[in-house]
XYZ file of C-alpha atoms in Angstrom:
371
model
C -18.935 70.067 158.240
C -19.243 73.788 159.040
C -22.604 75.514 159.788
C -22.535 77.119 156.349
C -21.877 73.732 154.664
C -24.581 72.074 156.712
C -27.275 74.552 155.494
C -29.547 73.319 152.816
C -29.070 74.867 149.376
C -32.163 76.919 148.600
C -33.462 76.420 145.030
C -35.897 78.636 143.128
C -37.369 77.055 139.968
C -38.451 79.059 136.957
C -41.023 77.251 134.870
C -42.833 75.103 137.518
C -45.936 74.243 135.538
C -48.350 72.600 137.970
C -49.729 70.155 135.288
C -46.824 69.025 133.308
C -43.302 69.857 132.164
C -39.688 69.179 132.940
C -39.701 70.735 136.410
C -42.631 68.518 137.555
C -41.112 65.400 135.967
C -37.485 65.782 136.716
C -36.291 68.690 138.900
C -38.816 68.619 141.733
C -38.694 64.834 142.375
C -34.871 64.867 142.069
C -34.468 67.817 144.487
C -36.967 66.327 147.018
C -35.079 63.015 146.984
C -32.006 64.995 147.986
C -33.590 66.737 150.979
C -30.414 66.727 153.019
C -28.740 68.942 150.499
C -31.551 70.932 148.874
C -34.724 72.798 149.690
C -37.119 74.204 147.101
C -37.879 77.565 148.565
C -39.575 79.390 145.591
C -41.018 78.835 142.081
C -42.277 81.045 139.386
C -44.546 80.798 136.350
C -45.874 83.579 134.060
C -49.393 83.706 135.619
C -50.588 84.164 139.178
C -53.081 81.368 138.923
C -50.584 78.814 137.818
C -47.969 79.990 140.278
C -50.480 79.485 143.160
C -51.514 76.064 141.797
C -47.822 74.949 141.546
C -47.111 76.207 145.107
C -49.985 74.164 146.407
C -49.284 71.031 144.370
C -45.501 70.904 145.118
C -45.586 72.193 148.655
C -43.263 75.168 147.934
C -43.847 78.098 150.363
C -43.291 81.071 147.964
C -44.481 81.524 144.423
C -44.014 84.344 141.903
C -45.838 85.217 138.654
C -42.666 86.659 137.304
C -38.947 85.652 137.222
C -37.518 89.010 138.450
C -38.978 88.541 141.973
C -37.606 84.952 142.093
C -34.063 85.732 140.994
C -33.897 88.670 143.442
C -35.336 86.696 146.424
C -33.052 86.489 149.404
C -34.512 83.039 150.069
C -33.001 81.632 146.800
C -29.299 80.522 146.460
C -29.656 78.667 143.133
C -31.998 79.430 140.190
C -33.119 76.422 138.147
C -34.300 77.391 134.641
C -36.618 74.692 133.279
C -38.580 76.670 130.653
C -38.510 76.400 126.776
C -35.128 77.149 125.091
C -36.004 80.593 123.565
C -36.258 81.997 127.118
C -32.952 80.614 128.488
C -30.861 83.617 127.519
C -33.105 86.208 129.183
C -33.697 84.135 132.320
C -30.122 82.970 132.951
C -28.832 86.531 132.342
C -31.277 87.756 135.048
C -30.239 85.056 137.507
C -26.458 85.685 136.899
C -27.102 89.413 137.190
C -28.703 88.866 140.517
C -25.686 87.050 141.746
C -27.178 83.584 141.933
C -25.750 80.240 141.058
C -27.622 78.770 138.038
C -28.740 75.302 136.833
C -30.011 75.893 133.261
C -31.610 73.154 131.298
C -30.093 72.047 127.959
C -29.810 73.354 125.284
C -28.125 76.303 127.092
C -29.128 78.760 124.369
C -30.946 78.997 121.140
C -27.825 78.314 119.096
C -24.091 78.788 119.714
C -24.083 82.587 119.976
C -26.453 82.726 122.928
C -24.549 79.957 124.664
C -21.303 81.871 124.276
C -22.940 85.015 125.662
C -24.116 83.194 128.807
C -20.802 81.412 129.360
C -18.989 84.797 129.143
C -21.329 86.397 131.576
C -20.972 83.478 134.028
C -17.218 83.751 133.861
C -17.406 87.503 134.406
C -19.565 86.984 137.463
C -17.460 84.077 138.836
C -20.725 82.220 139.240
C -21.356 78.453 139.564
C -23.214 77.970 136.293
C -24.212 74.435 135.303
C -25.912 73.117 132.197
C -28.433 70.256 132.224
C -26.300 67.783 130.335
C -27.315 65.099 132.736
C -26.680 62.067 130.483
C -22.982 62.310 131.573
C -24.254 61.773 135.127
C -25.962 58.481 134.276
C -24.485 55.546 136.264
C -23.861 53.705 133.045
C -21.960 56.622 131.427
C -19.874 57.223 134.546
C -18.987 53.468 134.683
C -18.057 53.276 130.960
C -15.900 56.383 131.276
C -13.956 54.647 134.086
C -13.663 51.374 132.070
C -12.250 53.345 129.116
C -9.661 55.106 131.353
C -8.793 51.722 132.946
C -8.026 50.353 129.482
C -10.964 47.879 129.202
C -10.965 48.212 125.417
C -7.305 49.208 125.006
C -6.828 51.940 122.487
C -10.184 53.176 121.140
C -10.362 52.553 117.417
C -13.898 53.650 116.671
C -17.282 54.483 118.147
C -20.772 54.131 116.643
C -23.953 55.789 117.856
C -27.419 55.106 116.489
C -30.529 56.641 118.103
C -34.143 57.529 117.646
C -35.276 60.929 118.693
C -38.515 59.531 120.068
C -40.061 62.984 119.267
C -39.895 64.423 115.766
C -42.015 61.642 114.465
C -45.448 61.624 112.768
C -47.435 62.931 115.774
C -46.751 65.281 118.688
C -48.596 66.428 121.803
C -49.848 70.017 121.499
C -47.471 71.310 124.169
C -44.378 69.794 122.349
C -45.261 71.183 118.846
C -42.663 73.874 119.317
C -39.917 71.192 119.133
C -40.708 70.701 115.467
C -39.991 74.420 114.637
C -36.293 74.677 114.000
C -36.194 78.380 114.891
C -36.850 77.546 118.574
C -33.588 75.712 119.019
C -35.045 72.656 120.658
C -34.578 70.191 117.854
C -33.610 66.514 117.524
C -30.090 67.654 116.828
C -29.854 69.821 119.893
C -31.716 67.632 122.363
C -31.652 63.971 121.518
C -28.438 63.846 119.625
C -26.913 66.631 121.828
C -27.406 64.757 125.048
C -26.129 61.456 123.667
C -23.151 63.037 121.976
C -22.240 64.763 125.233
C -22.144 61.416 126.977
C -19.981 60.058 124.120
C -17.457 62.847 124.284
C -17.461 62.761 128.112
C -16.200 59.243 127.817
C -14.044 59.275 124.698
C -12.933 62.931 124.248
C -14.032 65.728 121.892
C -14.407 65.703 118.158
C -11.534 66.916 115.971
C -13.267 67.066 112.614
C -16.569 65.887 111.006
C -18.771 65.789 107.964
C -22.549 65.705 108.131
C -25.837 65.237 106.392
C -29.130 66.562 107.648
C -32.592 66.445 106.094
C -36.322 66.789 106.829
C -37.996 63.542 105.620
C -41.217 64.012 107.302
C -42.330 67.366 106.004
C -45.428 67.537 108.158
C -46.591 66.257 111.531
C -49.973 65.786 113.168
C -51.061 67.349 116.508
C -52.339 64.554 118.741
C -56.028 64.732 119.664
C -56.894 67.508 117.138
C -55.572 65.847 114.029
C -54.189 69.241 112.783
C -51.288 68.974 110.337
C -48.393 71.398 110.483
C -45.117 71.810 108.715
C -41.982 70.191 110.152
C -38.926 72.431 109.812
C -36.572 70.519 112.306
C -34.329 68.009 110.620
C -35.545 64.514 111.458
C -32.476 62.777 109.976
C -28.965 63.709 111.143
C -25.794 61.793 110.193
C -22.307 62.810 111.207
C -18.989 61.161 110.787
C -15.405 62.148 111.596
C -12.526 61.762 113.961
C -12.229 62.295 117.695
C -9.158 64.141 119.114
C -7.627 60.655 119.781
C -7.938 59.829 116.155
C -10.712 57.287 116.706
C -13.329 57.135 113.985
C -16.780 58.484 114.870
C -20.251 57.690 113.333
C -23.549 59.066 114.537
C -26.962 58.665 113.030
C -30.146 60.008 114.705
C -33.574 59.719 113.146
C -36.907 61.099 114.142
C -39.703 59.131 115.884
C -39.286 55.583 117.199
C -37.889 52.473 115.452
C -39.391 49.035 115.643
C -35.836 47.897 115.859
C -33.014 49.675 117.613
C -33.721 52.954 119.496
C -30.347 53.377 121.121
C -27.044 51.609 120.301
C -23.679 52.915 121.141
C -20.674 50.854 120.580
C -17.043 51.488 121.526
C -14.592 49.254 119.720
C -10.908 49.016 120.757
C -7.649 47.127 120.291
C -8.297 44.872 123.277
C -12.126 44.823 123.739
C -15.546 46.205 122.974
C -18.313 47.904 124.885
C -21.942 48.298 123.946
C -24.634 50.497 125.541
C -28.270 50.046 124.666
C -31.573 51.529 125.879
C -35.295 51.407 124.919
C -35.291 55.009 123.773
C -32.866 57.370 122.109
C -32.929 59.993 124.864
C -29.820 59.043 126.697
C -30.477 61.560 129.436
C -33.736 59.777 130.306
C -33.543 56.171 129.450
C -31.433 53.858 131.537
C -28.684 52.262 129.420
C -27.585 48.669 129.762
C -23.855 47.942 129.506
C -22.337 44.904 127.831
C -18.732 44.239 127.168
C -16.043 41.677 126.168
C -12.277 41.777 126.008
C -9.268 39.539 125.416
C -10.172 35.970 124.533
C -13.938 36.475 125.131
C -15.818 35.874 121.857
C -19.201 37.476 122.799
C -20.446 40.287 124.841
C -21.607 39.779 128.414
C -23.699 41.989 130.796
C -21.614 44.319 132.902
C -23.746 45.355 135.825
C -23.171 48.875 136.877
C -21.502 48.979 140.334
C -23.451 50.785 143.027
C -20.638 53.280 143.547
C -21.874 55.032 140.430
C -25.247 55.645 141.882
C -24.754 59.034 143.711
C -28.394 59.834 144.384
C -31.261 58.023 146.135
C -33.222 55.568 143.906
C -35.766 57.190 141.607
C -38.693 56.036 139.650
C -37.632 55.178 136.051
C -37.742 58.317 133.875
C -36.575 61.887 133.724
C -35.708 62.463 137.412
C -33.113 59.663 137.723
C -30.121 61.326 136.005
C -31.291 64.881 137.114
C -30.922 63.682 140.684
C -27.481 62.250 139.862
C -26.486 65.689 138.503
C -27.880 67.551 141.533
C -25.939 65.289 143.883
C -22.727 66.438 142.113
C -24.071 69.971 141.990
C -24.207 70.090 145.812
C -20.519 69.210 145.939
C -19.686 71.853 143.354
C -21.656 74.445 145.305
C -20.201 73.619 148.678
C -16.698 72.435 147.914
C -15.833 74.401 144.729
C -15.316 71.166 142.793
C -16.197 71.062 139.082
C -18.094 67.742 138.699
C -21.040 69.110 136.775
C -20.948 70.353 133.190
C -20.544 74.123 133.188
C -21.727 76.757 130.769
C -18.286 76.512 129.188
C -18.915 72.760 128.689
C -22.245 73.560 127.103
C -20.550 75.921 124.685
C -18.199 73.070 123.626
C -21.224 70.902 122.910
C -23.011 73.802 121.021
C -19.922 74.234 118.882
C -20.071 70.577 117.884
C -23.728 70.818 116.951
C -23.056 74.035 115.048
C -20.221 72.229 113.182
C -22.757 69.512 112.287
C -25.193 72.146 110.901
C -22.516 73.952 108.999
C -21.045 70.758 107.486
C -24.476 69.703 106.360
C -25.386 73.098 104.900
C -22.106 73.589 103.082
C -20.991 70.079 102.287
C -17.592 70.982 103.733
C -15.827 69.061 106.392
C -15.505 71.141 109.648
C -12.499 71.243 111.974
C -13.163 71.829 115.657
C -10.818 72.707 118.525
């Protein structure tokens, strides 16, 4: 390893709330567990008080109360954007403009157009620009992808995905209320279904065509603690069906809240065998998925333990940091070796196009063709 390759990759995090949030839950523990590769050298929030508090809590030497100083800091190689979706366009644009590599949380933009704008800018700059679609980095997903490629199920005939959004139910914490406003672009469609669908397409290939139905069944929700009721504008029922590029049939149904029954069930059915992934929650990027399978003369599914070779990062506590650490382990290779293991902004555009097709199909009643 050269001296340059041996140097730690210096990360600046935008949106490091000292009390809660995705940076505190996922990015910071993940990066600290990969201390041979990464060093968090700076963070920023929108207020001096919170920036100082975050610096102290997370042990980060430099803090800013604005993103401009962070993206222009010579002590930052990579900018991690962990704020709410409506700010992704502005912040990722600033980071790319400053010549930095970028890890931007998913959804990349508030809708397809913003994502396309950012992907075009990243291409123009020749920058390493990665989107936080970390479900495809989950050990179970990486394992299943290889099983499919190795012919475990034979030719894929169909795949079925049922999930609960966990959020978008009857109540919500005050700081997550913005998720229930469709205009913010952080909906059940874009987050819960988007992450799970990305894992599905990563394993089985992209969607060729689809039809869809979306509706808001809970027209209001309650703010936890205060009891205040507000209108729900984000669809809490999303159904899509169609064909993958391979010709395999596809069916997805995501519903708001949690089910007393099944909260994540993904089946892959083929000419020679079947695979099933299940989890306690419908957020495939967070909850660990169990894998079961059967092929040939086997008449029932059996547990398929995920081999250790698919665990690329140090062990994490169960929760948000696990797959983010997996993604960062691959990010380090992309940064140092020029590989393309992580989902790029262009990959994020592909996923945004799928979600846009679901919305269009539901709004128009017309089947949409992708590709």
